[in-house]
XYZ file of C-alpha atoms in Angstrom:
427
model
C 18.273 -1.665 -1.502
C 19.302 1.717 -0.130
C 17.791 4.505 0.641
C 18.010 6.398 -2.530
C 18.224 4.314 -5.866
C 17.891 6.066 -8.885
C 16.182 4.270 -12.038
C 16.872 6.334 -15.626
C 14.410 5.570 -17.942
C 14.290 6.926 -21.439
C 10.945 7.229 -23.267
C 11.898 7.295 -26.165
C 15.417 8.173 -26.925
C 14.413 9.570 -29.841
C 13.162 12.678 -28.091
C 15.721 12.853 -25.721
C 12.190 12.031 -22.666
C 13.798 10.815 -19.149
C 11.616 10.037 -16.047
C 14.371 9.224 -13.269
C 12.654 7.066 -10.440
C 14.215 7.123 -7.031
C 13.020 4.907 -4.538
C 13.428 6.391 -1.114
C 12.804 5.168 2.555
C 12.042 6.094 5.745
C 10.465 4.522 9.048
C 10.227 1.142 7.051
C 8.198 3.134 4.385
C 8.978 2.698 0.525
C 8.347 5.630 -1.767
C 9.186 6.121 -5.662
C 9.786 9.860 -6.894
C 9.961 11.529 -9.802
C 11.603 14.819 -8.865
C 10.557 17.952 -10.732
C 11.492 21.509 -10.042
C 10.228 23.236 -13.070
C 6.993 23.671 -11.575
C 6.755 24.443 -7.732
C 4.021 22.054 -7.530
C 4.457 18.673 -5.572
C 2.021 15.594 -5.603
C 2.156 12.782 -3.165
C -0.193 9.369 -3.666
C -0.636 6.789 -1.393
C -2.734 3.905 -0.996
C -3.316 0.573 1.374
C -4.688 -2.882 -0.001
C -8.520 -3.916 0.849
C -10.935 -0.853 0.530
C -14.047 -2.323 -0.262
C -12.960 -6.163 -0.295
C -13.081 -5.676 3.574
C -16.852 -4.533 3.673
C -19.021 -6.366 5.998
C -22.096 -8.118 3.729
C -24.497 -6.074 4.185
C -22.705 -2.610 4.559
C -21.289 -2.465 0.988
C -19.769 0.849 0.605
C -18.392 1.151 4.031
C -14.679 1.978 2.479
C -16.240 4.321 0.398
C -18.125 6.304 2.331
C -15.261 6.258 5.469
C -12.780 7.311 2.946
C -15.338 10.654 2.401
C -15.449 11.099 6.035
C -11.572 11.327 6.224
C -12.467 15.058 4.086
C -15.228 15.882 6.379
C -13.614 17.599 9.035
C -10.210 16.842 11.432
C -8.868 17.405 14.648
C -10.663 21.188 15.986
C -11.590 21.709 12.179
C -15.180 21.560 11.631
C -16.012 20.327 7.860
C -16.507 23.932 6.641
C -12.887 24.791 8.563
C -10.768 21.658 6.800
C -12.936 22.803 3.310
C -11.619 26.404 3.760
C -7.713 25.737 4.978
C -7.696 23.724 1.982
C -8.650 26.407 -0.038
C -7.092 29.356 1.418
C -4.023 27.467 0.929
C -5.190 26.075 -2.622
C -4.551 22.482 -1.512
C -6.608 19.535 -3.471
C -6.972 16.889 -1.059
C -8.850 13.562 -1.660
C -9.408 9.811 -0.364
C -10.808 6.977 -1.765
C -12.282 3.602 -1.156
C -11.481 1.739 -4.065
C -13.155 -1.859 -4.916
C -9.395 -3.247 -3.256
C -7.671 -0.414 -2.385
C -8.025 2.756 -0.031
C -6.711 5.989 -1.106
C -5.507 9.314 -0.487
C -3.008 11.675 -2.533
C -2.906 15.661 -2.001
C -1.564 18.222 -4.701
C -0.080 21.664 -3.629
C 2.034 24.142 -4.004
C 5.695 23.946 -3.026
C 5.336 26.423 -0.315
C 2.209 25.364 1.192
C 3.429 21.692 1.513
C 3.910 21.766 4.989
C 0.145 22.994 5.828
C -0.979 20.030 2.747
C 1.059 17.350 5.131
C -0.585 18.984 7.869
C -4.141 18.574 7.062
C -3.351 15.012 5.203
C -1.980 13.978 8.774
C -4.918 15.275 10.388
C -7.288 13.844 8.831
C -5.782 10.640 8.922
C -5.365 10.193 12.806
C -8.040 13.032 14.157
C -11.214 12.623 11.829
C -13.840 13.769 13.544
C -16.589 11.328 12.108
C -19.542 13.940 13.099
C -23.171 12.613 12.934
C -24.127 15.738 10.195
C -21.855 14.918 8.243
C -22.293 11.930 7.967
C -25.529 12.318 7.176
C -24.662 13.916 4.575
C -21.960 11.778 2.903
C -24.444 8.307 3.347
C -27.185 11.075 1.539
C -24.547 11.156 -1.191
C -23.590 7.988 -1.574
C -27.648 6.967 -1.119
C -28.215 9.128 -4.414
C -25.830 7.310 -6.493
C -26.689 3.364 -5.112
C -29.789 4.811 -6.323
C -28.815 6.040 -9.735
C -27.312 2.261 -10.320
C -30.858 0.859 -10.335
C -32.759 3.332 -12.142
C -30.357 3.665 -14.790
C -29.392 1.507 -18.206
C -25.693 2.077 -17.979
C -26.006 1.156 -13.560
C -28.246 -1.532 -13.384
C -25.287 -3.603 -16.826
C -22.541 -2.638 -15.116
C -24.088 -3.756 -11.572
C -25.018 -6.654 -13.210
C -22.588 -7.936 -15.095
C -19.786 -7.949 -11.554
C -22.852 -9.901 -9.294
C -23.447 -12.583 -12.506
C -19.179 -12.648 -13.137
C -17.904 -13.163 -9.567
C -21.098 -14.167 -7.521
C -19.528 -15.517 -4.289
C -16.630 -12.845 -4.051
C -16.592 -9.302 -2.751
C -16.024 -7.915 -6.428
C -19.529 -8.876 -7.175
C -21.176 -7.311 -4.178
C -21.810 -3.681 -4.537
C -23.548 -1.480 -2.095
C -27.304 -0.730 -2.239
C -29.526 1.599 -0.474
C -29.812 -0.810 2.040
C -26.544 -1.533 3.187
C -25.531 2.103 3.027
C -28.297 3.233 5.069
C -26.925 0.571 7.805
C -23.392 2.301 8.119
C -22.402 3.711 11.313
C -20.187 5.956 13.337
C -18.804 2.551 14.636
C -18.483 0.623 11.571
C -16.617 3.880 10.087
C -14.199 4.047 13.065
C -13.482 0.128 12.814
C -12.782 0.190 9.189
C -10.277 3.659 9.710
C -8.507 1.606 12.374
C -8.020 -1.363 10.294
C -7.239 0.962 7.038
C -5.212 3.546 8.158
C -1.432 2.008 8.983
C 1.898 1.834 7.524
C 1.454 -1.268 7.171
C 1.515 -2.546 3.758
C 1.966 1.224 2.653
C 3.047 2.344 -1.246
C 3.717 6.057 -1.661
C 4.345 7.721 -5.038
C 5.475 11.345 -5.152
C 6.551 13.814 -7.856
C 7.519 17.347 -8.390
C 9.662 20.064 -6.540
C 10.813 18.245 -3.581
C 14.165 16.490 -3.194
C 15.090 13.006 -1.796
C 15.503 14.477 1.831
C 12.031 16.203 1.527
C 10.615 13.391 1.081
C 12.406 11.546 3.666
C 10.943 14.055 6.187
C 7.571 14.289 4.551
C 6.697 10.621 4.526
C 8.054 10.813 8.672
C 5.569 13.341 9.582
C 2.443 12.685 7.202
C 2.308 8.956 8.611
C 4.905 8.456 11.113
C 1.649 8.748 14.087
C -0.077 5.817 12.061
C -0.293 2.412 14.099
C 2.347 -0.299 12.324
C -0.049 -3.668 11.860
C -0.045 -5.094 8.650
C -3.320 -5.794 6.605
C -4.246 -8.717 6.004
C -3.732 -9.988 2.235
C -7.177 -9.510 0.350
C -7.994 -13.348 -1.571
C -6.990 -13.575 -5.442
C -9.899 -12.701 -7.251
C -11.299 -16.125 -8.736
C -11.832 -16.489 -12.888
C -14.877 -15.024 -14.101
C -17.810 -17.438 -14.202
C -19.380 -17.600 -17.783
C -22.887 -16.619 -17.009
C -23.953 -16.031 -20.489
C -26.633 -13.259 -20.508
C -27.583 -11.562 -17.948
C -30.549 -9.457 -18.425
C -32.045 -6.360 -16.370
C -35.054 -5.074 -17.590
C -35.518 -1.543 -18.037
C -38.177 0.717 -19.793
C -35.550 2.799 -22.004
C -35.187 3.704 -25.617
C -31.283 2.305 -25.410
C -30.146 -0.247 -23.846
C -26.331 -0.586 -22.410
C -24.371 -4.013 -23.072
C -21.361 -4.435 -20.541
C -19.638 -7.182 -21.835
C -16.243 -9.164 -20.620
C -13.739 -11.884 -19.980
C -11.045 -13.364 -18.031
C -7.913 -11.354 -18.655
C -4.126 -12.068 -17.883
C -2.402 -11.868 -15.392
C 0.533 -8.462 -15.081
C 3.142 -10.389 -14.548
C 2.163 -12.630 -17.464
C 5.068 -12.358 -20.563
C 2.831 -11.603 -23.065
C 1.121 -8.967 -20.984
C 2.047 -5.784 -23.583
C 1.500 -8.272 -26.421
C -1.832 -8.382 -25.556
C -2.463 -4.628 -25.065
C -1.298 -4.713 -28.419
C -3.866 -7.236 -29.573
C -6.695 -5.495 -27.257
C -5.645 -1.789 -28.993
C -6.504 -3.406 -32.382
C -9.879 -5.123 -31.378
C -11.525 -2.541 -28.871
C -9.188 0.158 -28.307
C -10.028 4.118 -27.962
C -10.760 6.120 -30.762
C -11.830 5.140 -34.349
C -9.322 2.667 -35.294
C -10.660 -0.591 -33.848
C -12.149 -3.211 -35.215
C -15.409 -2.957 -33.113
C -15.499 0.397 -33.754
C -15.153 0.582 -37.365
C -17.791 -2.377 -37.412
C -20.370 -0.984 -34.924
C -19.900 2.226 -35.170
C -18.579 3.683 -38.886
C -19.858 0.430 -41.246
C -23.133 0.277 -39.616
C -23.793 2.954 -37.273
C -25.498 1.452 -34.332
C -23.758 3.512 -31.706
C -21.856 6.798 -31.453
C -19.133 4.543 -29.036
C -17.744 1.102 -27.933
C -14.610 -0.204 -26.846
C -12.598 -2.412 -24.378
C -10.242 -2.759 -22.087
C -7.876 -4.406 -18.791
C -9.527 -2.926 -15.833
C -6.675 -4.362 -13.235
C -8.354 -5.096 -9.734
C -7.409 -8.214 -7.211
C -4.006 -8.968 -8.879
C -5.017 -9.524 -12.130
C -7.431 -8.490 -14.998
C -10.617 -8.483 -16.839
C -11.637 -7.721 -19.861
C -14.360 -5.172 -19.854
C -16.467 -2.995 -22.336
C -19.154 -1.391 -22.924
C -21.538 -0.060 -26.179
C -25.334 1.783 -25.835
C -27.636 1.203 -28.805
C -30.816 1.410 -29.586
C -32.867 -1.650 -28.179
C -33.614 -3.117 -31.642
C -30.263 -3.091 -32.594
C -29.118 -5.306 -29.371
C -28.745 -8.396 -31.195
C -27.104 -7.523 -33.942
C -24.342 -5.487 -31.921
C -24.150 -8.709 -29.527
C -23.074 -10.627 -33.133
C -20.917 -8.085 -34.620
C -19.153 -8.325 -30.793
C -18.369 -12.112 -30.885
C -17.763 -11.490 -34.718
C -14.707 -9.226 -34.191
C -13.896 -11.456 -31.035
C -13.898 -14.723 -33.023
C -11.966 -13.037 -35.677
C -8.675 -11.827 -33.573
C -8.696 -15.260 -31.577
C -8.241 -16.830 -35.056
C -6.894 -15.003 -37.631
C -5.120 -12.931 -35.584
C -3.846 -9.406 -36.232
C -2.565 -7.808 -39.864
C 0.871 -5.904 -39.517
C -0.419 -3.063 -40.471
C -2.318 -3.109 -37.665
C 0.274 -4.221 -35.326
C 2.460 -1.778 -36.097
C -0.080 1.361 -35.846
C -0.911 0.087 -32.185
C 2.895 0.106 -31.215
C 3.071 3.944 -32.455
C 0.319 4.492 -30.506
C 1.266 3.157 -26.756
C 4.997 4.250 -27.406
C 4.197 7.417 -28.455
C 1.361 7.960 -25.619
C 3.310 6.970 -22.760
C 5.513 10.139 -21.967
C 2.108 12.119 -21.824
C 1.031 10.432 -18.960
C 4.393 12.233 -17.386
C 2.681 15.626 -18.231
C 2.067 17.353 -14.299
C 2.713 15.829 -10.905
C -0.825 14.348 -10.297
C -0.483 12.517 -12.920
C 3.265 11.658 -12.467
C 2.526 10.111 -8.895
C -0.633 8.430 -9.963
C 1.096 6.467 -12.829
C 4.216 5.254 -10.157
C 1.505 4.357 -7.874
C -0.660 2.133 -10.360
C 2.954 0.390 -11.315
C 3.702 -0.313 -8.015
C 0.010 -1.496 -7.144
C 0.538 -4.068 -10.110
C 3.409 -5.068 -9.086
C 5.993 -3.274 -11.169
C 9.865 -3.159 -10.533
C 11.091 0.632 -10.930
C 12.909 -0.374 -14.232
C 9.796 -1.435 -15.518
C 9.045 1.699 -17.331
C 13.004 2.002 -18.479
C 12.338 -1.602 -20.338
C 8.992 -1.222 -21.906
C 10.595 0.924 -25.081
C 12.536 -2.511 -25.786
C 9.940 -4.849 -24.840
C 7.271 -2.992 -27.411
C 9.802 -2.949 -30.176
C 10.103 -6.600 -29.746
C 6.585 -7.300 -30.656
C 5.357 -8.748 -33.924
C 2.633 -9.952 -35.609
C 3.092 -13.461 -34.997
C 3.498 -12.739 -30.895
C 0.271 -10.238 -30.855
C -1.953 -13.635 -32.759
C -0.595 -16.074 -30.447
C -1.534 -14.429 -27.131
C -4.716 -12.965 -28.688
C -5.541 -17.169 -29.914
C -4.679 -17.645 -26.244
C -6.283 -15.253 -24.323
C -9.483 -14.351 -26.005
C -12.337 -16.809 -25.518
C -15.171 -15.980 -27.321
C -17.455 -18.766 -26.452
C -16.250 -17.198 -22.789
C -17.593 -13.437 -23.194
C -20.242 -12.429 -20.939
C -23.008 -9.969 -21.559
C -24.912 -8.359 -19.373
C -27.575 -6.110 -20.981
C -30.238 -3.481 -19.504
C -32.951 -1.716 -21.553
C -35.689 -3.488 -23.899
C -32.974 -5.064 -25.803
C -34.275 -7.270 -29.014
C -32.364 -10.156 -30.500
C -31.029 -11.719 -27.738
């Protein structure tokens, strides 16, 4: 490939919408940008494999909270110092210790780039890890471990990832516990095994040009060591627990319920977002929501959808009802699920869920955060650069017929798994 390949893509021709990828490299580094100069704004997003698949049992939420300390102070720049260049040069600079992936991305101004790569670079190879504030990060992060036991909505989501994948890191979240056992040396360790061009993808978009970015992506991580990370495990099929229950004294309870997915490279992968926009999608036109929600009124929200993680996806939702409603929102669930697998969808259907994710992609093209963030999530799953110039084509080649036969495939309703917190009744 060279250095600087340019993929057109047209969403949709119709209005005349272009996002033109080019894929440029330096150092052995890849990057894909969408170059912009209407708005003197440039975003750049970046991210490594592992982040919290790499946490030692018993210090869950070691990525997490190292990825905090990476904002917490650099080089001579005390926290309060980094906080204020970033502000006096209205920079928005973040990192992130995803479930497998670790993060960073920075937004700024055209002219203040050079003082955004700057602080980016110095945080990455002179954090200064400083007892206080640490303190006050694991304080942070303490508060919220705590928040996912005391609360409905914590303690069914918390559940239903330790019942669904019991023996691999995706079910292990961190606790009070195994926060409060994090480091300055377990910090450092996992920095020096994150932070590498190894196994790098970079995303950028807005006002710079090819050659900007060729010198940006040399001096933002050109002083990072080279090793590669090690491949994180495929995550393994969800095991059907059935219920999974977690008491709680609360007037609602919160259902988190899910499947197995597909995988993104499967064919049928926008056929099913297709079938999954019908049965659980946002807003009122799904069948769960018309059924839960409008027809019976049991909640003021529910839906579903792929949450991507490990190489492949899950189906996961969500719905809060009252608790002597749980039952009968469990049935109307497997209902609509049942339904879909079998009779598949109508075509009025189909086609009102093809207007919908044609019509919706271009606005995820609407600034440069977002611009970078969507390249990044393609290339994390795997996505050529064309990919986005074929999916016009590839949606208008979906019928009814195709939507049924990967929704009959895919959805498994003797499969679902619930996990439930409250009082609930019905069960």
């Amino acid at each position: 490939m060279s250095n600087n390949t340019l993929f057109g893509v047209e969403l949709p021709a119709r209005r005349g919408f272009s996002v033109p990828i080019q894929i440029v490299e330096q150092g052995g580094i890849s990057a894909w940008l969408v170059e912009d100069h209407s708005v003197p704004v440039v975003s750049v997003a970046w991210a490594w494999p592992q982040g919290a698949a790499a946490d030692p049992r018993g210090k869950e939420g070691l990525a997490n909270i190292s990825a905090a300390m990476l904002s917490e102070g650099a080089g001579n720049l005390s926290n309060v110092g980094f906080a204020d260049a970033l502000m006096d040069a209205g920079i928005g600079l973040s990192f992130t210790g995803g479930r497998d992936s670790f993060e960073g991305s920075f937004r700024a101004l055209a002219d203040a780039l050079p003082e955004a790569v700057r602080l980016a670079r110095l945080a990455m190879t002179q954090p200064r890890l400083d007892a206080e504030a640490l303190s006050r990060v694991r304080a942070r992060a303490l508060v919220a471990s705590r928040q996912s036991l005391e609360t409905p909505a914590g303690l069914a989501r918390r559940a239903f990832w330790e019942a669904g994948f019991p023996n691999f890191t995706a079910g292990r979240l961190s606790t009070p516990e195994s926060i409060a056992a994090i480091g300055q040396d377990d910090i450092r360790a996992c920095l020096g095994a994150q932070l590498t061009r190894g196994n790098l993808l970079v995303a950028a978009s807005g006002a710079i040009d090819v050659a900007g970015l060729r010198a940006l992506l040399a001096e933002l991580f050109g002083a990072l060591p080279g090793h590669p990370i090690p491949d994180t495990p495929p995550l393994p099929n969800l095991a059907e627990f059935g219920v999974a229950l977690r008491p709680k004294a609360a007037p609602q309870s919160t259902l988190v319920f899910g499947q197995d997915g597909l995988l993104p490279t499967d064919p049928d992968w926008e056929a099913f977002q297709v079938a999954l926009r019908i049965l659980a999608g946002g807003g009122f036109t799904s069948r769960l929501m018309k059924s839960v929600r409008e027809e019976r009124g049991l909640t003021y929200g529910i839906g579903a959808g792929l949450d991507l993680l490990f190489g492949r996806a899950v189906i996961i939702g969500n719905v809060q009802t009252a608790n002597a409603s749980v039952g009968e929102v469990w049935g109307l669930i497997r209902s609509a699920w049942t339904e879909m697998a079998v009779g598949g969808p109508t075509e009025a259907e189909v086609a009102d869920a093809l207007a919908f994710l044609g019509g919706s992609l271009p606005l995820q093209f609407t600034d440069s955060r977002r611009t970078a963030n969507l390249l990044l999530n393609l290339r994390q799953a795997g996505r050529a650069p064309d990919w986005l110039a074929g999916r016009p084509a590839r949606l208008a080649a979906i019928d009814r017929a195709r939507v049924a036969g990967v929704a009959a495939r895919v959805l498994k309703p003797e499969g679902l798994g619930l996990a439930v917190s409250g009082e609930p009744v019905g069960l």
